[in-house]
PDB file of N, CA and C in Angstrom:
ATOM      1  N   MET A 694     -60.701  45.201 202.708  1.00 30.00           N
ATOM      2  CA  MET A 694     -61.134  44.837 204.135  1.00 30.00           C
ATOM      3  C   MET A 694     -60.075  44.271 205.118  1.00 30.00           C
ATOM      4  N   LYS A 695     -60.171  44.973 206.250  1.00 35.00           N
ATOM      5  CA  LYS A 695     -59.116  44.606 207.110  1.00 35.00           C
ATOM      6  C   LYS A 695     -59.422  43.207 207.935  1.00 35.00           C
ATOM      7  N   THR A 696     -58.375  42.436 208.057  1.00 35.00           N
ATOM      8  CA  THR A 696     -58.547  41.122 208.718  1.00 35.00           C
ATOM      9  C   THR A 696     -57.929  41.302 210.121  1.00 35.00           C
ATOM     10  N   MET A 697     -58.845  40.932 211.131  1.00 43.00           N
ATOM     11  CA  MET A 697     -58.213  40.963 212.527  1.00 43.00           C
ATOM     12  C   MET A 697     -57.744  39.619 212.787  1.00 43.00           C
ATOM     13  N   SER A 698     -56.442  39.650 213.632  1.00 58.00           N
ATOM     14  CA  SER A 698     -55.717  38.524 214.090  1.00 58.00           C
ATOM     15  C   SER A 698     -56.270  38.162 215.408  1.00 58.00           C
ATOM     16  N   ASP A 699     -56.103  37.027 215.595  1.00 75.00           N
ATOM     17  CA  ASP A 699     -56.640  36.426 216.996  1.00 75.00           C
ATOM     18  C   ASP A 699     -55.536  36.940 218.117  1.00 75.00           C
ATOM     19  N   LEU A 700     -54.373  37.035 217.701  1.00 85.00           N
ATOM     20  CA  LEU A 700     -53.125  37.306 218.580  1.00 85.00           C
ATOM     21  C   LEU A 700     -52.667  38.764 218.707  1.00 85.00           C
ATOM     22  N   HIS A 701     -52.697  39.319 219.688  1.00 93.00           N
ATOM     23  CA  HIS A 701     -52.521  40.739 219.889  1.00 93.00           C
ATOM     24  C   HIS A 701     -51.169  41.002 220.851  1.00 93.00           C
ATOM     25  N   ARG A 702     -50.300  42.033 220.709  1.00 95.00           N
ATOM     26  CA  ARG A 702     -49.064  42.084 221.417  1.00 95.00           C
ATOM     27  C   ARG A 702     -49.104  43.161 222.271  1.00 95.00           C
ATOM     28  N   THR A 703     -48.435  43.261 223.350  1.00 97.00           N
ATOM     29  CA  THR A 703     -48.355  44.416 224.504  1.00 97.00           C
ATOM     30  C   THR A 703     -48.066  45.712 223.468  1.00 97.00           C
ATOM     31  N   GLY A 704     -48.814  46.688 223.675  1.00 97.00           N
ATOM     32  CA  GLY A 704     -48.563  47.866 222.908  1.00 97.00           C
ATOM     33  C   GLY A 704     -49.320  48.127 221.720  1.00 97.00           C
ATOM     34  N   GLU A 705     -49.985  47.174 221.367  1.00 97.00           N
ATOM     35  CA  GLU A 705     -51.080  47.244 220.030  1.00 97.00           C
ATOM     36  C   GLU A 705     -52.237  47.884 220.592  1.00 97.00           C
ATOM     37  N   GLN A 706     -52.858  48.632 219.747  1.00 96.00           N
ATOM     38  CA  GLN A 706     -54.233  49.190 220.161  1.00 96.00           C
ATOM     39  C   GLN A 706     -55.352  48.091 220.074  1.00 96.00           C
ATOM     40  N   VAL A 707     -56.101  48.207 221.107  1.00 93.00           N
ATOM     41  CA  VAL A 707     -57.284  47.213 221.243  1.00 93.00           C
ATOM     42  C   VAL A 707     -58.431  47.733 220.063  1.00 93.00           C
ATOM     43  N   GLU A 708     -58.865  46.926 219.322  1.00 88.00           N
ATOM     44  CA  GLU A 708     -59.910  47.138 218.313  1.00 88.00           C
ATOM     45  C   GLU A 708     -61.305  46.842 218.768  1.00 88.00           C
ATOM     46  N   GLU A 709     -61.444  45.865 219.512  1.00 84.00           N
ATOM     47  CA  GLU A 709     -62.699  45.404 220.173  1.00 84.00           C
ATOM     48  C   GLU A 709     -62.774  45.206 221.568  1.00 84.00           C
ATOM     49  N   THR A 710     -63.651  45.890 222.305  1.00 88.00           N
ATOM     50  CA  THR A 710     -63.947  45.911 223.681  1.00 88.00           C
ATOM     51  C   THR A 710     -64.329  44.540 223.997  1.00 88.00           C
ATOM     52  N   GLY A 711     -63.643  44.073 225.083  1.00 89.00           N
ATOM     53  CA  GLY A 711     -63.832  42.750 225.689  1.00 89.00           C
ATOM     54  C   GLY A 711     -62.752  42.287 226.613  1.00 89.00           C
ATOM     55  N   ARG A 712     -63.095  41.100 227.185  1.00 90.00           N
ATOM     56  CA  ARG A 712     -62.113  40.328 228.063  1.00 90.00           C
ATOM     57  C   ARG A 712     -61.063  39.745 227.255  1.00 90.00           C
ATOM     58  N   TYR A 713     -59.891  39.931 227.618  1.00 92.00           N
ATOM     59  CA  TYR A 713     -58.670  39.308 226.985  1.00 92.00           C
ATOM     60  C   TYR A 713     -57.947  38.610 227.996  1.00 92.00           C
ATOM     61  N   VAL A 714     -57.095  37.606 227.582  1.00 89.00           N
ATOM     62  CA  VAL A 714     -56.308  36.598 228.285  1.00 89.00           C
ATOM     63  C   VAL A 714     -54.782  36.599 227.841  1.00 89.00           C
ATOM     64  N   CYS A 715     -53.808  36.760 228.666  1.00 91.00           N
ATOM     65  CA  CYS A 715     -52.526  36.630 228.176  1.00 91.00           C
ATOM     66  C   CYS A 715     -51.957  35.308 228.136  1.00 91.00           C
ATOM     67  N   GLU A 716     -50.648  35.231 227.800  1.00 88.00           N
ATOM     68  CA  GLU A 716     -50.045  33.850 227.618  1.00 88.00           C
ATOM     69  C   GLU A 716     -50.122  33.016 228.904  1.00 88.00           C
ATOM     70  N   ILE A 717     -49.892  33.698 229.940  1.00 88.00           N
ATOM     71  CA  ILE A 717     -49.998  32.866 231.367  1.00 88.00           C
ATOM     72  C   ILE A 717     -51.570  32.589 231.985  1.00 88.00           C
ATOM     73  N   GLY A 718     -52.437  33.182 231.155  1.00 85.00           N
ATOM     74  CA  GLY A 718     -53.718  32.957 231.700  1.00 85.00           C
ATOM     75  C   GLY A 718     -54.292  34.062 232.476  1.00 85.00           C
ATOM     76  N   GLU A 719     -53.879  35.098 232.605  1.00 89.00           N
ATOM     77  CA  GLU A 719     -54.494  36.364 233.442  1.00 89.00           C
ATOM     78  C   GLU A 719     -55.333  36.926 232.516  1.00 89.00           C
ATOM     79  N   THR A 720     -56.411  37.289 233.008  1.00 90.00           N
ATOM     80  CA  THR A 720     -57.512  37.989 232.133  1.00 90.00           C
ATOM     81  C   THR A 720     -57.510  39.542 232.421  1.00 90.00           C
ATOM     82  N   LYS A 721     -57.984  40.421 231.625  1.00 93.00           N
ATOM     83  CA  LYS A 721     -58.278  41.732 231.610  1.00 93.00           C
ATOM     84  C   LYS A 721     -59.268  42.308 230.806  1.00 93.00           C
ATOM     85  N   GLN A 722     -60.095  43.064 231.213  1.00 95.00           N
ATOM     86  CA  GLN A 722     -61.173  43.723 230.412  1.00 95.00           C
ATOM     87  C   GLN A 722     -60.575  44.813 229.969  1.00 95.00           C
ATOM     88  N   LEU A 723     -60.742  44.957 228.528  1.00 96.00           N
ATOM     89  CA  LEU A 723     -60.138  46.230 227.730  1.00 96.00           C
ATOM     90  C   LEU A 723     -61.264  46.826 226.828  1.00 96.00           C
ATOM     91  N   SER A 724     -60.959  48.074 226.740  1.00 95.00           N
ATOM     92  CA  SER A 724     -61.826  48.844 225.654  1.00 95.00           C
ATOM     93  C   SER A 724     -61.245  49.267 224.506  1.00 95.00           C
ATOM     94  N   ARG A 725     -61.997  49.498 223.497  1.00 93.00           N
ATOM     95  CA  ARG A 725     -61.562  49.959 222.133  1.00 93.00           C
ATOM     96  C   ARG A 725     -60.741  51.186 222.437  1.00 93.00           C
ATOM     97  N   GLY A 726     -59.540  51.294 221.770  1.00 96.00           N
ATOM     98  CA  GLY A 726     -58.695  52.418 221.923  1.00 96.00           C
ATOM     99  C   GLY A 726     -57.713  52.138 222.941  1.00 96.00           C
ATOM    100  N   ASP A 727     -57.778  51.352 224.071  1.00 96.00           N
ATOM    101  CA  ASP A 727     -56.781  51.068 224.943  1.00 96.00           C
ATOM    102  C   ASP A 727     -55.535  50.396 224.208  1.00 96.00           C
ATOM    103  N   SER A 728     -54.465  50.441 224.901  1.00 97.00           N
ATOM    104  CA  SER A 728     -53.146  49.563 224.511  1.00 97.00           C
ATOM    105  C   SER A 728     -53.241  48.423 225.118  1.00 97.00           C
ATOM    106  N   PHE A 729     -52.698  47.202 224.489  1.00 98.00           N
ATOM    107  CA  PHE A 729     -52.570  46.038 225.255  1.00 98.00           C
ATOM    108  C   PHE A 729     -51.624  46.303 226.132  1.00 98.00           C
ATOM    109  N   PRO A 730     -51.855  45.970 227.491  1.00 97.00           N
ATOM    110  CA  PRO A 730     -50.664  46.145 228.615  1.00 97.00           C
ATOM    111  C   PRO A 730     -49.849  44.944 228.777  1.00 97.00           C
ATOM    112  N   ALA A 731     -48.621  45.162 229.238  1.00 97.00           N
ATOM    113  CA  ALA A 731     -47.894  44.036 229.836  1.00 97.00           C
ATOM    114  C   ALA A 731     -48.615  43.162 230.679  1.00 97.00           C
ATOM    115  N   CYS A 732     -47.885  41.916 230.878  1.00 93.00           N
ATOM    116  CA  CYS A 732     -49.073  40.799 231.686  1.00 93.00           C
ATOM    117  C   CYS A 732     -49.053  41.384 233.107  1.00 93.00           C
ATOM    118  N   PRO A 733     -50.208  41.170 233.527  1.00 92.00           N
ATOM    119  CA  PRO A 733     -50.504  41.647 235.000  1.00 92.00           C
ATOM    120  C   PRO A 733     -49.754  41.123 236.060  1.00 92.00           C
ATOM    121  N   ARG A 734     -49.142  39.902 235.864  1.00 91.00           N
ATOM    122  CA  ARG A 734     -48.725  38.988 236.819  1.00 91.00           C
ATOM    123  C   ARG A 734     -46.969  39.338 236.652  1.00 91.00           C
ATOM    124  N   THR A 735     -46.565  39.129 235.525  1.00 92.00           N
ATOM    125  CA  THR A 735     -45.148  39.283 235.201  1.00 92.00           C
ATOM    126  C   THR A 735     -44.512  40.735 235.129  1.00 92.00           C
ATOM    127  N   GLY A 736     -45.311  41.623 234.218  1.00 94.00           N
ATOM    128  CA  GLY A 736     -44.867  43.012 234.050  1.00 94.00           C
ATOM    129  C   GLY A 736     -44.429  43.010 232.770  1.00 94.00           C
ATOM    130  N   LYS A 737     -44.166  41.926 231.979  1.00 95.00           N
ATOM    131  CA  LYS A 737     -43.451  41.632 230.784  1.00 95.00           C
ATOM    132  C   LYS A 737     -44.342  41.544 229.589  1.00 95.00           C
ATOM    133  N   ALA A 738     -43.731  42.028 228.418  1.00 97.00           N
ATOM    134  CA  ALA A 738     -44.536  42.125 227.214  1.00 97.00           C
ATOM    135  C   ALA A 738     -45.055  40.709 226.929  1.00 97.00           C
ATOM    136  N   THR A 739     -46.439  40.789 226.508  1.00 95.00           N
ATOM    137  CA  THR A 739     -46.872  39.299 226.202  1.00 95.00           C
ATOM    138  C   THR A 739     -47.804  39.405 225.108  1.00 95.00           C
ATOM    139  N   ASN A 740     -48.490  38.192 224.557  1.00 93.00           N
ATOM    140  CA  ASN A 740     -49.500  38.122 223.458  1.00 93.00           C
ATOM    141  C   ASN A 740     -50.757  37.994 224.505  1.00 93.00           C
ATOM    142  N   TRP A 741     -51.796  38.588 223.801  1.00 94.00           N
ATOM    143  CA  TRP A 741     -53.078  38.660 224.356  1.00 94.00           C
ATOM    144  C   TRP A 741     -54.207  38.019 223.180  1.00 94.00           C
ATOM    145  N   ARG A 742     -55.222  37.279 223.638  1.00 87.00           N
ATOM    146  CA  ARG A 742     -56.243  36.715 222.652  1.00 87.00           C
ATOM    147  C   ARG A 742     -57.465  37.015 223.475  1.00 87.00           C
ATOM    148  N   HIS A 743     -58.589  37.362 222.558  1.00 86.00           N
ATOM    149  CA  HIS A 743     -59.852  37.644 223.072  1.00 86.00           C
ATOM    150  C   HIS A 743     -60.292  36.272 223.813  1.00 86.00           C
ATOM    151  N   ALA A 744     -60.740  36.532 225.061  1.00 81.00           N
ATOM    152  CA  ALA A 744     -61.275  35.453 225.991  1.00 81.00           C
ATOM    153  C   ALA A 744     -62.449  34.601 225.348  1.00 81.00           C
ATOM    154  N   ASP A 745     -63.148  35.047 224.383  1.00 78.00           N
ATOM    155  CA  ASP A 745     -64.239  34.411 223.870  1.00 78.00           C
ATOM    156  C   ASP A 745     -63.613  33.582 222.556  1.00 78.00           C
ATOM    157  N   HIS A 746     -62.569  33.680 222.397  1.00 79.00           N
ATOM    158  CA  HIS A 746     -62.109  32.709 221.132  1.00 79.00           C
ATOM    159  C   HIS A 746     -62.262  31.280 221.553  1.00 79.00           C
ATOM    160  N   GLU A 747     -62.801  30.508 220.476  1.00 86.00           N
ATOM    161  CA  GLU A 747     -62.811  29.212 220.688  1.00 86.00           C
ATOM    162  C   GLU A 747     -61.844  28.352 220.167  1.00 86.00           C
ATOM    163  N   HIS A 748     -61.430  27.360 220.716  1.00 89.00           N
ATOM    164  CA  HIS A 748     -60.276  26.423 220.423  1.00 89.00           C
ATOM    165  C   HIS A 748     -60.830  24.977 220.167  1.00 89.00           C
ATOM    166  N   LYS A 749     -60.527  24.195 219.347  1.00 93.00           N
ATOM    167  CA  LYS A 749     -60.878  23.021 218.909  1.00 93.00           C
ATOM    168  C   LYS A 749     -59.950  21.735 219.206  1.00 93.00           C
ATOM    169  N   THR A 750     -60.607  20.759 219.578  1.00 96.00           N
ATOM    170  CA  THR A 750     -60.172  19.495 220.011  1.00 96.00           C
ATOM    171  C   THR A 750     -58.606  19.241 219.006  1.00 96.00           C
ATOM    172  N   GLY A 751     -57.600  19.047 219.653  1.00 96.00           N
ATOM    173  CA  GLY A 751     -56.367  18.633 218.943  1.00 96.00           C
ATOM    174  C   GLY A 751     -55.462  19.928 218.757  1.00 96.00           C
ATOM    175  N   GLN A 752     -55.997  21.259 218.948  1.00 92.00           N
ATOM    176  CA  GLN A 752     -55.083  22.373 218.819  1.00 92.00           C
ATOM    177  C   GLN A 752     -54.241  22.633 220.051  1.00 92.00           C
ATOM    178  N   SER A 753     -53.145  23.104 219.840  1.00 91.00           N
ATOM    179  CA  SER A 753     -52.197  23.436 220.936  1.00 91.00           C
ATOM    180  C   SER A 753     -52.680  24.632 221.664  1.00 91.00           C
ATOM    181  N   VAL A 754     -52.355  24.438 223.219  1.00 87.00           N
ATOM    182  CA  VAL A 754     -52.879  25.446 224.159  1.00 87.00           C
ATOM    183  C   VAL A 754     -51.684  26.501 224.127  1.00 87.00           C
ATOM    184  N   THR A 755     -52.194  27.901 223.792  1.00 78.00           N
ATOM    185  CA  THR A 755     -51.452  28.920 223.767  1.00 78.00           C
ATOM    186  C   THR A 755     -51.441  29.968 225.040  1.00 78.00           C
ATOM    187  N   GLU A 756     -52.566  29.539 225.755  1.00 76.00           N
ATOM    188  CA  GLU A 756     -52.611  30.431 227.148  1.00 76.00           C
ATOM    189  C   GLU A 756     -53.152  29.481 228.060  1.00 76.00           C
ATOM    190  N   ALA A 757     -52.164  29.479 229.027  1.00 82.00           N
ATOM    191  CA  ALA A 757     -52.546  28.469 230.320  1.00 82.00           C
ATOM    192  C   ALA A 757     -53.752  28.996 230.847  1.00 82.00           C
ATOM    193  N   GLY A 758     -54.748  28.175 231.542  1.00 84.00           N
ATOM    194  CA  GLY A 758     -55.782  28.337 232.304  1.00 84.00           C
ATOM    195  C   GLY A 758     -56.789  27.226 232.331  1.00 84.00           C
ATOM    196  N   ARG A 759     -58.051  27.671 232.906  1.00 89.00           N
ATOM    197  CA  ARG A 759     -59.071  26.838 232.781  1.00 89.00           C
ATOM    198  C   ARG A 759     -60.177  27.174 231.709  1.00 89.00           C
ATOM    199  N   TYR A 760     -60.577  25.993 231.248  1.00 91.00           N
ATOM    200  CA  TYR A 760     -61.279  26.010 229.797  1.00 91.00           C
ATOM    201  C   TYR A 760     -62.605  25.345 230.007  1.00 91.00           C
ATOM    202  N   VAL A 761     -63.633  25.748 229.319  1.00 92.00           N
ATOM    203  CA  VAL A 761     -64.935  25.019 229.452  1.00 92.00           C
ATOM    204  C   VAL A 761     -65.346  24.659 227.948  1.00 92.00           C
ATOM    205  N   ASP A 762     -66.028  23.653 227.889  1.00 94.00           N
ATOM    206  CA  ASP A 762     -66.554  23.264 226.513  1.00 94.00           C
ATOM    207  C   ASP A 762     -67.934  23.394 226.527  1.00 94.00           C
ATOM    208  N   ALA A 763     -68.631  23.168 225.171  1.00 88.00           N
ATOM    209  CA  ALA A 763     -70.192  23.511 225.010  1.00 88.00           C
ATOM    210  C   ALA A 763     -70.941  22.844 225.925  1.00 88.00           C
ATOM    211  N   SER A 764     -70.555  21.638 226.685  1.00 91.00           N
ATOM    212  CA  SER A 764     -71.434  20.793 227.508  1.00 91.00           C
ATOM    213  C   SER A 764     -71.085  21.180 228.957  1.00 91.00           C
ATOM    214  N   GLY A 765     -70.279  22.353 229.198  1.00 93.00           N
ATOM    215  CA  GLY A 765     -69.979  22.782 230.373  1.00 93.00           C
ATOM    216  C   GLY A 765     -69.029  21.941 231.224  1.00 93.00           C
ATOM    217  N   GLN A 766     -68.116  21.126 230.547  1.00 94.00           N
ATOM    218  CA  GLN A 766     -67.156  20.338 231.309  1.00 94.00           C
ATOM    219  C   GLN A 766     -65.920  21.190 231.181  1.00 94.00           C
ATOM    220  N   GLN A 767     -65.235  21.373 232.388  1.00 95.00           N
ATOM    221  CA  GLN A 767     -64.038  22.264 232.706  1.00 95.00           C
ATOM    222  C   GLN A 767     -62.795  21.484 232.667  1.00 95.00           C
ATOM    223  N   VAL A 768     -61.622  21.942 232.188  1.00 95.00           N
ATOM    224  CA  VAL A 768     -60.306  21.426 232.281  1.00 95.00           C
ATOM    225  C   VAL A 768     -59.362  22.455 232.611  1.00 95.00           C
ATOM    226  N   GLU A 769     -58.151  22.086 233.308  1.00 95.00           N
ATOM    227  CA  GLU A 769     -57.140  23.063 233.542  1.00 95.00           C
ATOM    228  C   GLU A 769     -55.911  22.491 232.406  1.00 95.00           C
ATOM    229  N   LEU A 770     -55.491  23.463 231.594  1.00 94.00           N
ATOM    230  CA  LEU A 770     -54.582  23.137 230.720  1.00 94.00           C
ATOM    231  C   LEU A 770     -53.392  24.324 230.813  1.00 94.00           C
ATOM    232  N   LYS A 771     -52.282  23.830 230.288  1.00 91.00           N
ATOM    233  CA  LYS A 771     -50.950  24.630 230.401  1.00 91.00           C
ATOM    234  C   LYS A 771     -50.590  24.789 228.979  1.00 91.00           C
ATOM    235  N   VAL A 772     -49.536  25.648 228.801  1.00 86.00           N
ATOM    236  CA  VAL A 772     -49.065  26.018 227.221  1.00 86.00           C
ATOM    237  C   VAL A 772     -48.496  24.810 226.779  1.00 86.00           C
ATOM    238  N   GLY A 773     -48.769  24.434 225.617  1.00 91.00           N
ATOM    239  CA  GLY A 773     -48.079  23.280 224.926  1.00 91.00           C
ATOM    240  C   GLY A 773     -49.087  22.166 224.894  1.00 91.00           C
ATOM    241  N   ASP A 774     -50.154  21.954 225.991  1.00 95.00           N
ATOM    242  CA  ASP A 774     -51.121  20.865 226.014  1.00 95.00           C
ATOM    243  C   ASP A 774     -51.797  20.846 224.669  1.00 95.00           C
ATOM    244  N   ALA A 775     -52.543  19.804 224.302  1.00 96.00           N
ATOM    245  CA  ALA A 775     -53.527  19.816 223.313  1.00 96.00           C
ATOM    246  C   ALA A 775     -54.807  19.815 223.805  1.00 96.00           C
ATOM    247  N   PHE A 776     -55.642  20.538 223.183  1.00 96.00           N
ATOM    248  CA  PHE A 776     -57.224  20.575 223.689  1.00 96.00           C
ATOM    249  C   PHE A 776     -57.666  19.377 223.484  1.00 96.00           C
ATOM    250  N   PRO A 777     -58.210  18.747 224.509  1.00 97.00           N
ATOM    251  CA  PRO A 777     -58.761  17.242 224.595  1.00 97.00           C
ATOM    252  C   PRO A 777     -60.132  17.199 223.857  1.00 97.00           C
ATOM    253  N   SER A 778     -60.685  15.802 223.705  1.00 96.00           N
ATOM    254  CA  SER A 778     -62.010  15.864 223.399  1.00 96.00           C
ATOM    255  C   SER A 778     -62.852  15.828 224.658  1.00 96.00           C
ATOM    256  N   CYS A 779     -64.349  15.984 224.581  1.00 94.00           N
ATOM    257  CA  CYS A 779     -65.214  16.343 225.604  1.00 94.00           C
ATOM    258  C   CYS A 779     -64.870  15.282 226.709  1.00 94.00           C
ATOM    259  N   PRO A 780     -64.735  15.487 227.997  1.00 92.00           N
ATOM    260  CA  PRO A 780     -64.613  14.553 228.872  1.00 92.00           C
ATOM    261  C   PRO A 780     -65.772  13.647 229.180  1.00 92.00           C
ATOM    262  N   SER A 781     -66.830  14.257 228.877  1.00 91.00           N
ATOM    263  CA  SER A 781     -68.146  13.430 229.194  1.00 91.00           C
ATOM    264  C   SER A 781     -68.694  12.492 227.873  1.00 91.00           C
ATOM    265  N   SER A 782     -68.319  12.899 226.632  1.00 93.00           N
ATOM    266  CA  SER A 782     -68.938  12.258 225.494  1.00 93.00           C
ATOM    267  C   SER A 782     -67.643  11.751 224.492  1.00 93.00           C
ATOM    268  N   GLY A 783     -66.542  12.155 224.756  1.00 94.00           N
ATOM    269  CA  GLY A 783     -65.178  11.555 224.158  1.00 94.00           C
ATOM    270  C   GLY A 783     -65.193  11.994 222.638  1.00 94.00           C
ATOM    271  N   LYS A 784     -66.239  13.027 222.256  1.00 95.00           N
ATOM    272  CA  LYS A 784     -66.172  13.461 221.008  1.00 95.00           C
ATOM    273  C   LYS A 784     -65.333  14.879 220.907  1.00 95.00           C
ATOM    274  N   GLU A 785     -65.234  15.259 219.716  1.00 96.00           N
ATOM    275  CA  GLU A 785     -64.476  16.361 219.382  1.00 96.00           C
ATOM    276  C   GLU A 785     -65.227  17.554 219.989  1.00 96.00           C
ATOM    277  N   THR A 786     -64.712  18.658 220.413  1.00 95.00           N
ATOM    278  CA  THR A 786     -65.375  19.814 220.957  1.00 95.00           C
ATOM    279  C   THR A 786     -64.722  21.043 220.899  1.00 95.00           C
ATOM    280  N   GLY A 787     -65.347  22.228 221.115  1.00 94.00           N
ATOM    281  CA  GLY A 787     -64.663  23.652 221.101  1.00 94.00           C
ATOM    282  C   GLY A 787     -64.642  23.900 222.582  1.00 94.00           C
ATOM    283  N   TRP A 788     -63.560  24.770 222.883  1.00 94.00           N
ATOM    284  CA  TRP A 788     -63.130  25.186 224.248  1.00 94.00           C
ATOM    285  C   TRP A 788     -63.073  26.721 224.195  1.00 94.00           C
ATOM    286  N   LYS A 789     -63.448  27.126 225.316  1.00 89.00           N
ATOM    287  CA  LYS A 789     -63.359  28.806 225.543  1.00 89.00           C
ATOM    288  C   LYS A 789     -62.613  28.843 227.050  1.00 89.00           C
ATOM    289  N   HIS A 790     -61.722  29.891 226.956  1.00 82.00           N
ATOM    290  CA  HIS A 790     -61.138  30.356 228.209  1.00 82.00           C
ATOM    291  C   HIS A 790     -62.129  30.975 229.178  1.00 82.00           C
ATOM    292  N   LEU A 791     -61.903  30.488 230.514  1.00 79.00           N
ATOM    293  CA  LEU A 791     -62.655  31.023 231.485  1.00 79.00           C
ATOM    294  C   LEU A 791     -62.281  32.248 232.004  1.00 79.00           C
TER     295      LEU A 791
END
């Protein structure tokens, strides 16, 4: 059984159609069979992660941008930040990139 990684590199083949986000927070819709492109903003090789990937409170941010939790609360985070607890409840939560 093949295990898919959460992290994809410029030049690798897209295995799952969907919206992806690069290291600096730029998003791009990609189709199965496409190659992961360079960063749309910088033109340099980058890492990509599926935009629907969920991050948990306390994990390190690997892509800058705006995130939303299960309750709809939004935060702006940069690379190296830690995903916070839910701003409204103060409890651990999951975050998805917008």
